[in-house]
Amino acid sequence: MNPRLTSRSASRTAIASAALALLCATPLIARALPAMPSPQVQLVDGVIAGDRSITDTHQINVFRGIPYAAAPVGIHRWREPQRVASWPGVRDAKAFGPRCMQMALPGIRFRSSSMNEDCLYLNVWAPAASQSAKLPVLVYFHGGGFAFGDGSEPRYDGSHLAARGMIVVTVNYRLGAFGFMMHPEASRDSAVGAAGNYGLLDQQAALRWVRENIARFGGDPRKVTIGGETTGAMAVSAHMAAPSSRGLFARAIGESGGAFAPNGFWRREKAEKVSRSLAARLGADSLAALRALSAEKVQAAMGTHREPQPFFWPSIDGYFLTDTPAAVFEAGGQAPVPLLVGSNSQESHFRTVYGPMAPTPENWTLILSAVFGNEVAQARAFYPGNDADEINRSAAVLANDLTMSHSAWRWMDLHRQTGRAPVYFYLFTHPRPTAVASATQESAGENSSPSTGAPHRSEIAYVFDNLDQDRRYQWTSDDRAVAHIFSSYIEQFVKTGNPNGINDRQSDFTRLGRVTSVVRPPRWPAVRQERDGLTRQAIGKDTVTMWDASAERQALVERIMKARPGAN
C-alpha cells in the first residue's frame, strides 16, 4: 500500500481544535432528568412510555425493549418472525428486553438483565422535540459471530448520535441455532417456505417495524441507514443483496466485515448437514421434537465460544437469499445505495498467523506455502519475510486479509464497480489506549494481544462517540478527538449519504435549535481509481486521504479463497 498522505496539517489542526472543544465541553455521560414526565408514543400496535435523559445538554427520549415481532417460542421457534399482538393501555419501555439465547463471552457487557428465547426487541433514541422533524434514522445491527451480543451493549448506546439530530435504533435478533438452524422440515412448516436465516429475517422484520413506526418518533422512513460491525456488517451486505429487503433502507454502513470470502455464507447443503448433527446430538428425530426441548438444553448443546459444537452461520436459503452476495454484487443486483465501509488496522494480531513458531524465514516459507499453495512465489512479493521484523509486519497484513479486511475490501470494490452509488472506504488506524489496572482481565476477553494498531471492534466506541460508556480504558484527549471525527463522518453520512455533508452540514442542528462544534473533519473523497491506487480515508490521530494499492494482493487472496472447498 502506498503511504502517500494528504492534508496532514489540516488534520492535526482539526484534532487539536476538537480536543480543546471536547475538553471544555460538558460531561458526555447521559444523565437522567429528575421528576420529568415519561415520554409516550402511539405505535401501530399500542402506546409505549419511555425515559427522558440529557446528553450533551440535549434532551433525548429513550425507549427500550420495544417488541417488533412475536416471541419466537413454541411453534414459532425456527419460523420466520410473526407480527406482534397489539396491547391495551400503556406498555412500559424503560428497560432493555432480554438478550437472545447465546454463548457466554468474556469481556462483553450487557445492560439487559436476562437472557431468554423471547428476545425480539429493539431500542430507540430520539431527540425529545423531534416528533414532526422527519429526522434521518440509523438502524444498527450488533456483531458477535451470529452467536452472541445484543442491542443493549453500552458501546451501541445511541444517545450521543441522537443528540446530533438523528434517531438511532438497535436491534436484538436470534443467534446460533435459534437464528440459523436449517432443519429439513422447516421450509414445509413455513407459510412462506423459509428455512434458516431467521436472525436475518428478524432484522428485516425490525426494518419493516421502522418503516411503519419511526415517523411517530420524528423519523423519516425514507432516510433509513442500516449499519453494523463484524457479523452485523455481514448482515448489512446481505440485506443489500436480498430482494425482499429492497426499499427498507437508503444507505448502508459496514464496519470490519462483509458476506464475502473468507466470511461467505454457507450453501444450503452444509447448513442442513450442521442442523442434522445438532438434532442428532439432542436426540430429536423431528422438528416437533426439537421445539419441545427447552431453550437452555438447545443452547447447551452448542458448546462454548471457544469450542462451538456445532457452529451456525447464515446460508443461501433460496428465500431470503437466492444466490451468494458476491454473485449478486458481481451482477449489479444489489441495492444501489451509498455505502460507507472499511476495516481496522489490526483486525487480528500477527501472532495468530504463526502461533508458537519462531518468526524465521524458514518458518515463514512454510506458512506461506500452507496458505497459498502453488502461488507461494507471488505471495512472497506481497508478504516478504527476510527477518523477524519483516515477518511480523507481513504477518500483520496477512492476519487482516484472512479475517475481516479482505471481505470489506471485496464489498467496497464490487459496489464501486456495479453499485451505481458512491462508496466511502476507510481504514481505522487509532490504537486503543491502555486498559486501567482493575479492568485488564475483563478487557482481555476481547483482545488479549498487544496492540499494534486499531484492534478488531475497537472502532465502535468512536463511531458512537461513546468512550465514556467503557471505563475499562484510559481515554485521552486524542481518543476524544478521533471519536469526534469518526462520529461526525457517521452523522453526516446518515443525514446525507455523504460523510462530508451537503451544503450546510449543520442545517438539522440549526432547525432544532442545537449548538454544535465548528470543527469540520478532513474531507473524505468517495472511492476512485487514481495512479497510486484507490482513495481511502485513514481515520485516526492523523486523519488523511491515502491510496490503497492492494488490488493485486486482494486478487491473490480472492483466488485462494475461491479455491477452498465449499467457498462462496
C-alpha positions as a printed NumPy array, in Angstrom:
array([[  0.   ,   0.   ,   0.   ],
       [  1.393,   3.406,  -0.978],
       [  1.545,   5.518,   2.199],
       [  1.343,   8.909,   0.448],
       [ -0.898,  11.098,   2.523],
       [ -2.631,  14.444,   2.123],
       [ -3.949,  17.197,   4.373],
       [ -1.737,  16.3  ,   7.328],
       [ -1.551,  19.835,   8.733],
       [ -5.309,  20.346,   8.346],
       [ -5.913,  17.055,  10.117],
       [ -3.685,  17.971,  13.04 ],
       [ -5.416,  21.328,  13.324],
       [ -8.782,  19.578,  13.393],
       [ -7.53 ,  17.146,  16.043],
       [ -6.209,  19.96 ,  18.236],
       [ -9.38 ,  22.032,  17.861],
       [-11.585,  19.037,  18.528],
       [ -9.578,  18.088,  21.599],
       [ -9.843,  21.613,  23.004],
       [-13.591,  21.785,  22.334],
       [-14.124,  18.407,  23.943],
       [-12.059,  19.231,  26.999],
       [-14.189,  22.344,  27.545],
       [-17.489,  20.609,  26.906],
       [-19.996,  19.427,  29.471],
       [-19.583,  15.822,  30.697],
       [-20.534,  13.401,  27.948],
       [-22.327,  10.771,  30.015],
       [-26.084,  10.89 ,  29.601],
       [-27.813,  11.647,  32.887],
       [-31.433,  11.241,  33.857],
       [-33.578,  14.306,  34.392],
       [-35.24 ,  14.492,  37.831],
       [-39.041,  14.158,  38.102],
       [-39.762,  14.52 ,  34.392],
       [-42.905,  13.04 ,  32.795],
       [-42.325,   9.845,  30.852],
       [-42.496,  10.424,  27.082],
       [-45.153,   8.388,  25.303],
       [-45.525,   7.324,  21.678],
       [-48.566,   5.805,  19.98 ],
       [-47.303,   2.932,  17.814],
       [-49.27 ,   0.878,  15.319],
       [-49.622,  -1.869,  17.956],
       [-50.105,   0.231,  21.096],
       [-48.759,   3.004,  23.31 ],
       [-45.293,   2.886,  24.898],
       [-43.759,   5.   ,  27.666],
       [-40.018,   5.562,  27.87 ],
       [-37.458,   7.712,  29.679],
       [-36.038,  11.162,  29.073],
       [-32.355,  11.915,  29.609],
       [-29.87 ,  14.693,  28.906],
       [-26.878,  14.117,  26.635],
       [-24.509,  16.971,  25.755],
       [-27.182,  19.416,  27.058],
       [-29.826,  17.955,  24.684],
       [-32.957,  16.168,  25.865],
       [-33.222,  12.644,  24.476],
       [-36.214,  10.308,  24.612],
       [-35.137,   6.709,  25.155],
       [-37.444,   3.745,  24.575],
       [-36.067,   0.323,  25.458],
       [-37.381,  -3.168,  24.975],
       [-39.983,  -2.43 ,  22.288],
       [-41.327,  -5.68 ,  20.779],
       [-41.112,  -5.669,  16.987],
       [-42.253,  -9.284,  16.486],
       [-43.993, -12.006,  18.453],
       [-41.954, -14.156,  20.841],
       [-40.24 , -16.862,  18.711],
       [-41.13 , -19.673,  21.105],
       [-43.1  , -22.917,  20.883],
       [-44.429, -23.399,  17.354],
       [-42.747, -20.131,  16.335],
       [-39.253, -21.459,  17.102],
       [-37.465, -21.91 ,  13.739],
       [-40.117, -19.977,  11.87 ],
       [-39.989, -16.566,  10.212],
       [-40.855, -13.753,  12.653],
       [-44.57 , -13.274,  13.312],
       [-46.363,  -9.994,  13.871],
       [-46.546,  -8.876,  17.495],
       [-50.004,  -8.756,  19.056],
       [-51.447,  -5.356,  19.969],
       [-51.536,  -4.486,  23.66 ],
       [-54.028,  -2.463,  25.691],
       [-53.103,   0.543,  27.809],
       [-49.547,   1.877,  28.041],
       [-46.609,  -0.521,  27.771],
       [-43.508,   0.279,  29.811],
       [-40.438,   0.777,  27.587],
       [-37.875,   1.791,  30.202],
       [-35.842,  -1.429,  30.477],
       [-33.924,  -3.313,  27.809],
       [-35.584,  -6.509,  26.658],
       [-33.917,  -9.881,  27.284],
       [-30.959, -10.704,  25.077],
       [-31.358, -13.672,  22.766],
       [-30.099, -17.134,  23.726],
       [-26.33 , -17.159,  23.288],
       [-22.933, -18.356,  24.402],
       [-21.132, -16.522,  27.179],
       [-18.192, -14.4  ,  26.059],
       [-15.669, -12.836,  28.474],
       [-15.383,  -9.057,  28.222],
       [-18.798,  -8.38 ,  26.72 ],
       [-21.125,  -6.212,  28.82 ],
       [-24.903,  -6.009,  28.638],
       [-27.466,  -3.699,  30.15 ],
       [-30.233,  -6.243,  29.602],
       [-30.921,  -8.081,  32.839],
       [-31.593, -11.563,  31.452],
       [-31.352, -13.967,  28.523],
       [-34.462, -15.517,  27.031],
       [-35.789, -17.056,  23.846],
       [-38.407, -14.288,  23.911],
       [-35.959, -11.642,  22.721],
       [-37.194,  -9.822,  19.62 ],
       [-36.965,  -6.305,  20.989],
       [-35.433,  -3.064,  19.768],
       [-34.41 ,   0.244,  21.347],
       [-34.905,   3.822,  20.134],
       [-33.032,   7.041,  20.979],
       [-34.662,  10.202,  19.608],
       [-34.33 ,  13.958,  20.214],
       [-37.098,  14.951,  22.63 ],
       [-38.635,  17.69 ,  20.467],
       [-38.471,  15.805,  17.182],
       [-41.876,  14.178,  16.651],
       [-42.576,  16.164,  13.477],
       [-38.975,  16.733,  12.392],
       [-38.559,  13.913,   9.802],
       [-35.065,  13.116,  11.05 ],
       [-32.717,  10.583,   9.455],
       [-32.541,   7.163,  11.11 ],
       [-29.667,   4.776,  11.851],
       [-30.675,   1.132,  12.419],
       [-27.665,  -0.711,  13.826],
       [-27.098,  -4.488,  13.942],
       [-24.678,  -5.726,  16.598],
       [-21.816,  -8.085,  15.849],
       [-20.734, -11.213,  17.695],
       [-20.258, -14.049,  15.23 ],
       [-24.031, -14.584,  14.882],
       [-23.605, -16.29 ,  18.255],
       [-23.645, -13.553,  20.931],
       [-24.322,  -9.854,  21.5  ],
       [-27.388,  -7.625,  21.783],
       [-28.641,  -4.076,  21.324],
       [-28.212,  -3.162,  24.996],
       [-24.401,  -3.207,  24.944],
       [-23.165,   0.184,  26.227],
       [-20.913,   0.739,  23.22 ],
       [-24.018,   0.839,  20.976],
       [-25.79 ,   3.468,  23.077],
       [-27.45 ,   5.916,  20.693],
       [-27.618,   8.978,  22.947],
       [-24.719,  10.962,  21.523],
       [-25.66 ,  10.422,  17.895],
       [-29.299,  11.231,  18.673],
       [-28.14 ,  14.486,  20.289],
       [-26.795,  15.477,  16.865],
       [-30.212,  15.335,  15.229],
       [-30.952,  11.763,  14.222],
       [-32.791,   8.71 ,  15.534],
       [-30.831,   5.585,  16.49 ],
       [-32.314,   2.082,  16.674],
       [-30.528,  -1.034,  17.954],
       [-31.963,  -4.487,  17.374],
       [-31.881,  -7.909,  19.024],
       [-32.086, -10.838,  16.604],
       [-31.945, -14.609,  17.014],
       [-28.479, -16.156,  17.246],
       [-26.775, -19.528,  16.964],
       [-29.061, -22.493,  16.3  ],
       [-32.123, -20.404,  17.178],
       [-31.254, -17.937,  14.446],
       [-29.681, -20.066,  11.728],
       [-30.599, -23.744,  12.081],
       [-31.969, -25.075,   8.783],
       [-33.975, -28.175,   9.619],
       [-35.103, -30.123,   6.521],
       [-38.729, -29.926,   7.718],
       [-38.706, -26.177,   8.358],
       [-39.489, -24.905,   4.854],
       [-42.575, -27.155,   4.664],
       [-43.692, -25.796,   8.029],
       [-43.305, -22.148,   6.958],
       [-46.054, -20.055,   5.407],
       [-43.503, -18.56 ,   3.004],
       [-41.177, -21.546,   2.572],
       [-38.409, -20.068,   4.728],
       [-35.804, -22.218,   6.472],
       [-32.73 , -20.896,   8.278],
       [-31.582, -17.261,   8.302],
       [-34.165, -16.469,  10.986],
       [-31.789, -13.907,  12.502],
       [-31.62 , -12.04 ,   9.192],
       [-35.399, -12.273,   8.809],
       [-35.689, -10.815,  12.326],
       [-33.605,  -7.839,  11.209],
       [-35.825,  -7.45 ,   8.167],
       [-38.917,  -7.52 ,  10.413],
       [-37.315,  -4.77 ,  12.515],
       [-36.767,  -2.695,   9.367],
       [-40.436,  -3.116,   8.474],
       [-41.335,  -2.037,  12.012],
       [-39.178,   1.065,  11.48 ],
       [-40.961,   1.822,   8.207],
       [-44.337,   1.601,   9.969],
       [-43.484,   3.38 ,  13.217],
       [-40.416,   5.589,  13.05 ],
       [-42.322,   8.713,  11.919],
       [-44.096,   8.61 ,  15.297],
       [-40.705,   9.283,  16.933],
       [-39.909,  12.068,  14.455],
       [-38.01 ,   9.918,  11.969],
       [-38.203,   9.822,   8.193],
       [-38.779,   6.246,   6.91 ],
       [-37.299,   7.33 ,   3.565],
       [-33.96 ,   8.21 ,   5.215],
       [-33.036,   4.954,   6.955],
       [-29.392,   3.888,   7.1  ],
       [-28.578,   0.317,   8.11 ],
       [-25.238,  -0.231,   9.806],
       [-23.343,  -2.894,  11.669],
       [-19.964,  -4.191,  12.701],
       [-18.375,  -7.58 ,  12.037],
       [-21.275, -10.008,  11.566],
       [-23.607,  -7.024,  11.789],
       [-21.763,  -5.658,   8.751],
       [-22.112,  -9.024,   7.016],
       [-25.836,  -8.766,   7.648],
       [-25.883,  -5.278,   6.092],
       [-24.254,  -6.601,   2.915],
       [-26.757,  -9.485,   2.886],
       [-29.684,  -7.054,   3.081],
       [-28.173,  -5.147,   0.169],
       [-28.213,  -8.439,  -1.783],
       [-31.651,  -9.627,  -0.605],
       [-34.546,  -8.696,  -2.937],
       [-37.054,  -8.72 ,  -0.053],
       [-35.08 ,  -6.049,   1.855],
       [-35.15 ,  -3.643,  -1.09 ],
       [-36.723,  -0.294,  -0.243],
       [-36.353,  -0.696,   3.529],
       [-33.192,   1.46 ,   3.685],
       [-31.499,   4.228,   1.728],
       [-27.849,   3.968,   2.891],
       [-25.519,   1.344,   4.318],
       [-22.553,   1.239,   6.721],
       [-20.263,  -1.755,   7.188],
       [-17.5  ,  -1.953,   9.78 ],
       [-14.963,  -4.762,   9.558],
       [-16.788,  -7.37 ,   7.575],
       [-18.991,  -8.338,   4.673],
       [-20.688, -11.509,   3.453],
       [-17.78 , -12.271,   1.149],
       [-14.879, -14.723,   1.467],
       [-13.486, -15.62 ,   3.914],
       [-16.829, -14.846,   5.588],
       [-19.113, -16.069,   2.81 ],
       [-22.431, -17.658,   3.726],
       [-22.933, -21.413,   3.615],
       [-24.563, -23.4  ,   0.882],
       [-27.901, -24.927,   1.832],
       [-26.44 , -28.435,   1.907],
       [-23.889, -27.515,   4.559],
       [-26.474, -25.678,   6.656],
       [-28.779, -28.711,   6.631],
       [-25.905, -31.062,   7.489],
       [-24.88 , -29.   ,  10.518],
       [-28.509, -28.764,  11.608],
       [-28.948, -32.532,  11.409],
       [-25.847, -33.004,  13.549],
       [-27.301, -30.814,  16.308],
       [-30.621, -32.661,  16.146],
       [-28.768, -35.97 ,  16.496],
       [-26.798, -34.645,  19.457],
       [-30.069, -33.658,  21.113],
       [-31.716, -36.976,  20.276],
       [-34.54 , -35.247,  18.397],
       [-35.836, -37.014,  15.284],
       [-38.222, -34.281,  14.11 ],
       [-38.742, -30.539,  14.127],
       [-41.585, -31.001,  16.602],
       [-39.262, -32.905,  18.958],
       [-36.703, -30.094,  18.732],
       [-39.345, -27.492,  19.501],
       [-40.38 , -29.455,  22.572],
       [-36.902, -29.092,  24.105],
       [-36.108, -26.269,  26.485],
       [-34.171, -23.317,  25.107],
       [-31.477, -23.946,  27.721],
       [-30.95 , -27.527,  26.531],
       [-30.643, -26.442,  22.894],
       [-28.19 , -23.695,  23.838],
       [-26.064, -26.035,  25.958],
       [-25.726, -28.422,  23.01 ],
       [-23.958, -25.687,  21.015],
       [-20.88 , -25.705,  23.273],
       [-18.86 , -22.646,  24.26 ],
       [-17.403, -19.736,  22.345],
       [-14.005, -21.465,  22.39 ],
       [-15.404, -24.807,  21.233],
       [-18.718, -24.299,  19.432],
       [-20.162, -27.712,  18.612],
       [-21.71 , -27.193,  16.152],
       [-21.21 , -23.686,  14.838],
       [-24.059, -21.965,  12.938],
       [-23.861, -19.442,  10.13 ],
       [-26.206, -17.781,   7.581],
       [-26.846, -19.658,   4.366],
       [-28.064, -19.295,   0.796],
       [-31.544, -20.446,   1.723],
       [-33.449, -19.819,  -1.505],
       [-35.875, -17.437,   0.209],
       [-34.034, -14.528,   1.829],
       [-31.006, -15.089,  -0.422],
       [-31.321, -16.802,  -3.788],
       [-27.603, -16.52 ,  -4.585],
       [-24.417, -15.584,  -2.801],
       [-23.967, -11.879,  -2.037],
       [-20.773, -11.973,  -4.128],
       [-22.688, -13.219,  -7.175],
       [-25.435, -10.643,  -6.646],
       [-22.921,  -7.792,  -6.372],
       [-20.911,  -9.038,  -9.364],
       [-24.085,  -8.894, -11.459],
       [-25.038,  -5.458, -10.112],
       [-28.195,  -6.805,  -8.486],
       [-27.614,  -5.226,  -5.064],
       [-29.453,  -2.212,  -3.645],
       [-27.976,   0.882,  -5.373],
       [-27.388,   2.852,  -2.172],
       [-24.42 ,   4.897,  -0.881],
       [-22.026,   2.727,   1.117],
       [-19.553,   3.633,   3.881],
       [-17.333,   0.622,   4.565],
       [-13.917,  -0.216,   5.955],
       [-11.827,  -2.145,   8.42 ],
       [ -9.329,  -1.702,  11.241],
       [ -5.567,  -1.793,  11.02 ],
       [ -5.288,  -4.726,  13.456],
       [ -8.296,  -6.96 ,  12.884],
       [ -6.186,  -9.859,  14.071],
       [ -2.755,  -9.885,  15.695],
       [  0.271, -11.081,  13.703],
       [  0.885, -13.85 ,  16.247],
       [ -2.322, -15.562,  15.13 ],
       [ -0.571, -16.37 ,  11.85 ],
       [  2.475, -18.205,  13.155],
       [  1.384, -19.022,  16.709],
       [  4.152, -20.657,  18.747],
       [  6.514, -20.862,  15.774],
       [  9.534, -18.567,  15.736],
       [  9.381, -15.758,  13.133],
       [ 12.197, -17.151,  10.983],
       [ 12.431, -17.072,   7.166],
       [ 12.199, -20.866,   7.086],
       [  9.008, -20.963,   9.142],
       [  7.536, -18.088,   7.148],
       [  8.039, -20.044,   3.924],
       [  6.18 , -22.984,   5.48 ],
       [  3.295, -20.715,   6.486],
       [  3.006, -19.077,   3.062],
       [  3.121, -22.484,   1.385],
       [  0.328, -23.766,   3.607],
       [ -1.858, -20.738,   2.879],
       [ -1.107, -20.051,  -0.778],
       [ -0.051, -23.446,  -2.157],
       [  1.153, -23.144,  -5.746],
       [  1.003, -19.352,  -5.578],
       [  3.579, -19.061,  -2.825],
       [  6.078, -17.284,  -5.1  ],
       [  3.642, -14.44 ,  -5.753],
       [  2.655, -14.403,  -2.077],
       [  6.286, -13.682,  -1.111],
       [  6.129, -10.459,  -3.114],
       [  3.193,  -9.228,  -1.024],
       [  4.21 , -10.797,   2.289],
       [  8.033, -10.732,   2.414],
       [  9.859, -12.364,   5.313],
       [ 13.621, -11.946,   5.359],
       [ 13.921, -11.242,   9.084],
       [ 11.771, -11.252,  12.214],
       [ 10.653,  -7.613,  11.92 ],
       [  9.648,  -8.006,   8.286],
       [  7.853, -11.27 ,   9.076],
       [  5.88 ,  -9.593,  11.848],
       [  4.819,  -6.781,   9.523],
       [  3.816,  -9.237,   6.804],
       [  2.035, -11.474,   9.278],
       [  0.003,  -8.494,  10.488],
       [ -1.128,  -7.788,   6.902],
       [ -1.886, -11.475,   6.264],
       [ -3.807, -11.811,   9.531],
       [ -6.022,  -8.908,   8.455],
       [ -6.504, -10.327,   4.968],
       [ -7.525, -13.743,   6.292],
       [-10.127, -12.331,   8.689],
       [-12.16 ,  -9.156,   8.066],
       [-10.115,  -6.848,   5.858],
       [-10.427,  -8.765,   2.598],
       [-14.191,  -9.175,   2.867],
       [-14.589,  -5.429,   3.498],
       [-12.266,  -4.645,   0.583],
       [-14.182,  -7.002,  -1.72 ],
       [-17.5  ,  -5.426,  -0.712],
       [-16.111,  -1.965,  -1.44 ],
       [-14.605,  -2.973,  -4.776],
       [-17.698,  -4.73 ,  -6.099],
       [-20.062,  -1.934,  -5.082],
       [-17.881,   0.793,  -6.561],
       [-17.898,  -1.079,  -9.871],
       [-21.525,  -2.233, -10.075],
       [-23.483,  -0.414,  -7.35 ],
       [-24.373,   2.818,  -9.184],
       [-23.844,   4.763,  -5.94 ],
       [-20.872,   6.387,  -4.159],
       [-18.646,   4.331,  -1.863],
       [-16.595,   5.757,   1.015],
       [-13.759,   3.47 ,   2.103],
       [-11.888,   3.814,   5.414],
       [ -9.044,   2.31 ,   7.41 ],
       [ -9.329,   2.911,  11.152],
       [ -5.779,   3.255,  12.483],
       [ -6.115,   4.607,  16.027],
       [ -4.741,   2.203,  18.703],
       [ -6.947,   1.672,  21.721],
       [ -5.386,   3.083,  24.924],
       [ -4.113,   1.07 ,  27.842],
       [ -6.684,  -0.702,  29.984],
       [ -6.987,   0.534,  33.555],
       [ -5.455,  -1.888,  36.052],
       [ -8.788,  -3.022,  37.505],
       [-10.137,  -3.842,  34.039],
       [ -7.138,  -5.592,  32.499],
       [ -8.572,  -9.069,  32.946],
       [-12.053,  -8.086,  31.761],
       [-10.829,  -6.296,  28.639],
       [ -8.535,  -9.214,  27.846],
       [-11.6  , -11.183,  26.792],
       [-11.912,  -9.029,  23.7  ],
       [ -8.284,  -8.698,  22.713],
       [ -5.527, -10.306,  24.742],
       [ -2.649,  -9.497,  22.367],
       [ -0.532,  -6.346,  22.441],
       [ -1.954,  -3.647,  20.192],
       [ -0.002,  -2.824,  17.04 ],
       [ -2.887,  -0.857,  15.524],
       [ -6.63 ,  -0.492,  15.879],
       [ -7.919,  -3.832,  17.238],
       [-10.987,  -5.638,  15.961],
       [-14.239,  -3.971,  17.147],
       [-12.344,  -1.093,  18.8  ],
       [-13.869,   1.441,  16.379],
       [-17.384,   1.032,  17.8  ],
       [-16.903,   3.384,  20.755],
       [-15.51 ,   6.03 ,  18.39 ],
       [-18.308,   5.597,  15.831],
       [-20.963,   6.161,  18.515],
       [-18.835,   8.723,  20.431],
       [-19.297,   6.507,  23.469],
       [-15.861,   6.429,  25.081],
       [-17.301,   7.244,  28.498],
       [-19.581,   4.212,  28.288],
       [-16.485,   1.996,  28.595],
       [-14.454,   2.749,  31.713],
       [-12.021,  -0.102,  31.112],
       [ -9.642,   2.152,  29.17 ],
       [ -7.657,   5.278,  29.938],
       [ -9.157,   7.559,  27.299],
       [ -7.112,  10.605,  26.303],
       [ -7.846,  13.882,  24.529],
       [ -6.587,  12.237,  21.324],
       [ -9.17 ,   9.473,  21.724],
       [-11.936,  12.043,  22.184],
       [-10.797,  13.988,  19.136],
       [-10.745,  10.834,  16.991],
       [-14.208,   9.921,  18.3  ],
       [-15.417,  13.388,  17.292],
       [-14.059,  12.938,  13.773],
       [-15.333,   9.382,  13.185],
       [-18.769,  10.021,  14.703],
       [-19.063,  13.234,  12.65 ],
       [-18.444,  11.254,   9.475],
       [-21.145,   8.773,  10.536],
       [-23.51 ,  11.618,  11.431],
       [-23.203,  13.288,   8.055],
       [-23.441,  10.024,   6.132],
       [-26.669,   9.095,   7.93 ],
       [-28.058,  12.565,   7.221],
       [-26.964,  12.983,   3.615],
       [-25.363,   9.834,   2.217],
       [-22.029,  11.677,   2.224],
       [-19.641,  11.715,   5.238],
       [-18.723,  15.307,   4.387],
       [-22.333,  16.513,   4.456],
       [-24.046,  18.548,   1.742],
       [-24.156,  22.363,   1.715],
       [-24.895,  23.498,   5.3  ],
       [-23.705,  20.486,   7.279],
       [-25.352,  21.865,  10.425],
       [-28.805,  22.519,   8.954],
       [-30.549,  19.875,  11.046],
       [-28.991,  21.24 ,  14.223],
       [-29.961,  24.815,  13.339],
       [-33.56 ,  23.856,  12.711],
       [-33.718,  22.029,  16.042],
       [-32.039,  24.865,  17.941],
       [-28.841,  22.968,  18.669],
       [-25.351,  24.402,  19.156],
       [-22.609,  22.254,  17.681],
       [-18.876,  22.118,  17.305],
       [-17.487,  24.187,  14.461],
       [-14.676,  21.705,  13.851],
       [-15.058,  20.087,  10.438],
       [-13.247,  16.745,   9.949],
       [-10.883,  16.495,   6.975],
       [-12.643,  15.983,   3.647],
       [-13.267,  12.319,   2.751],
       [-13.461,  11.665,  -1.014],
       [-15.512,   8.841,  -2.493],
       [-13.518,   5.87 ,  -3.752],
       [-11.96 ,   6.465,  -7.126],
       [ -9.098,   4.888,  -9.03 ],
       [ -6.026,   7.089,  -9.233],
       [ -2.48 ,   6.47 , -10.375],
       [ -1.339,   5.275,  -6.953],
       [ -4.417,   3.209,  -6.093],
       [ -7.908,   3.643,  -4.694],
       [ -8.645,   6.622,  -2.484],
       [ -9.215,   5.611,   1.123],
       [ -9.623,   7.599,   4.33 ],
       [ -7.223,   6.73 ,   7.167],
       [ -9.118,   7.662,  10.345],
       [ -7.015,   8.216,  13.431],
       [ -4.868,  10.806,  15.157],
       [ -3.775,  11.886,  11.687],
       [ -6.95 ,  11.588,   9.601],
       [ -5.895,  11.833,   5.965],
       [ -6.68 ,  10.572,   2.493],
       [ -4.372,   7.784,   1.396],
       [ -4.103,   5.496,  -1.612],
       [ -4.86 ,   1.803,  -1.286],
       [ -2.607,  -0.01 ,  -3.756],
       [ -3.509,  -3.526,  -2.589],
       [ -5.619,  -4.623,  -5.592],
       [ -3.129,  -7.267,  -6.784],
       [ -2.731,  -8.657,  -3.276],
       [ -6.509,  -8.737,  -2.798],
       [ -6.872, -10.575,  -6.125],
       [ -4.41 , -13.215,  -4.87 ],
       [ -6.347, -13.611,  -1.618],
       [ -9.604, -13.879,  -3.565],
       [ -8.161, -16.674,  -5.726],
       [ -7.06 , -18.77 ,  -2.774],
       [-10.395, -18.196,  -1.064],
       [-12.288, -19.395,  -4.131],
       [-10.07 , -22.453,  -4.33 ],
       [-11.115, -23.626,  -0.878],
       [-13.684, -26.444,  -0.721],
       [-17.244, -25.111,  -0.407],
       [-16.159, -21.491,  -0.929],
       [-18.741, -18.856,  -1.866]])
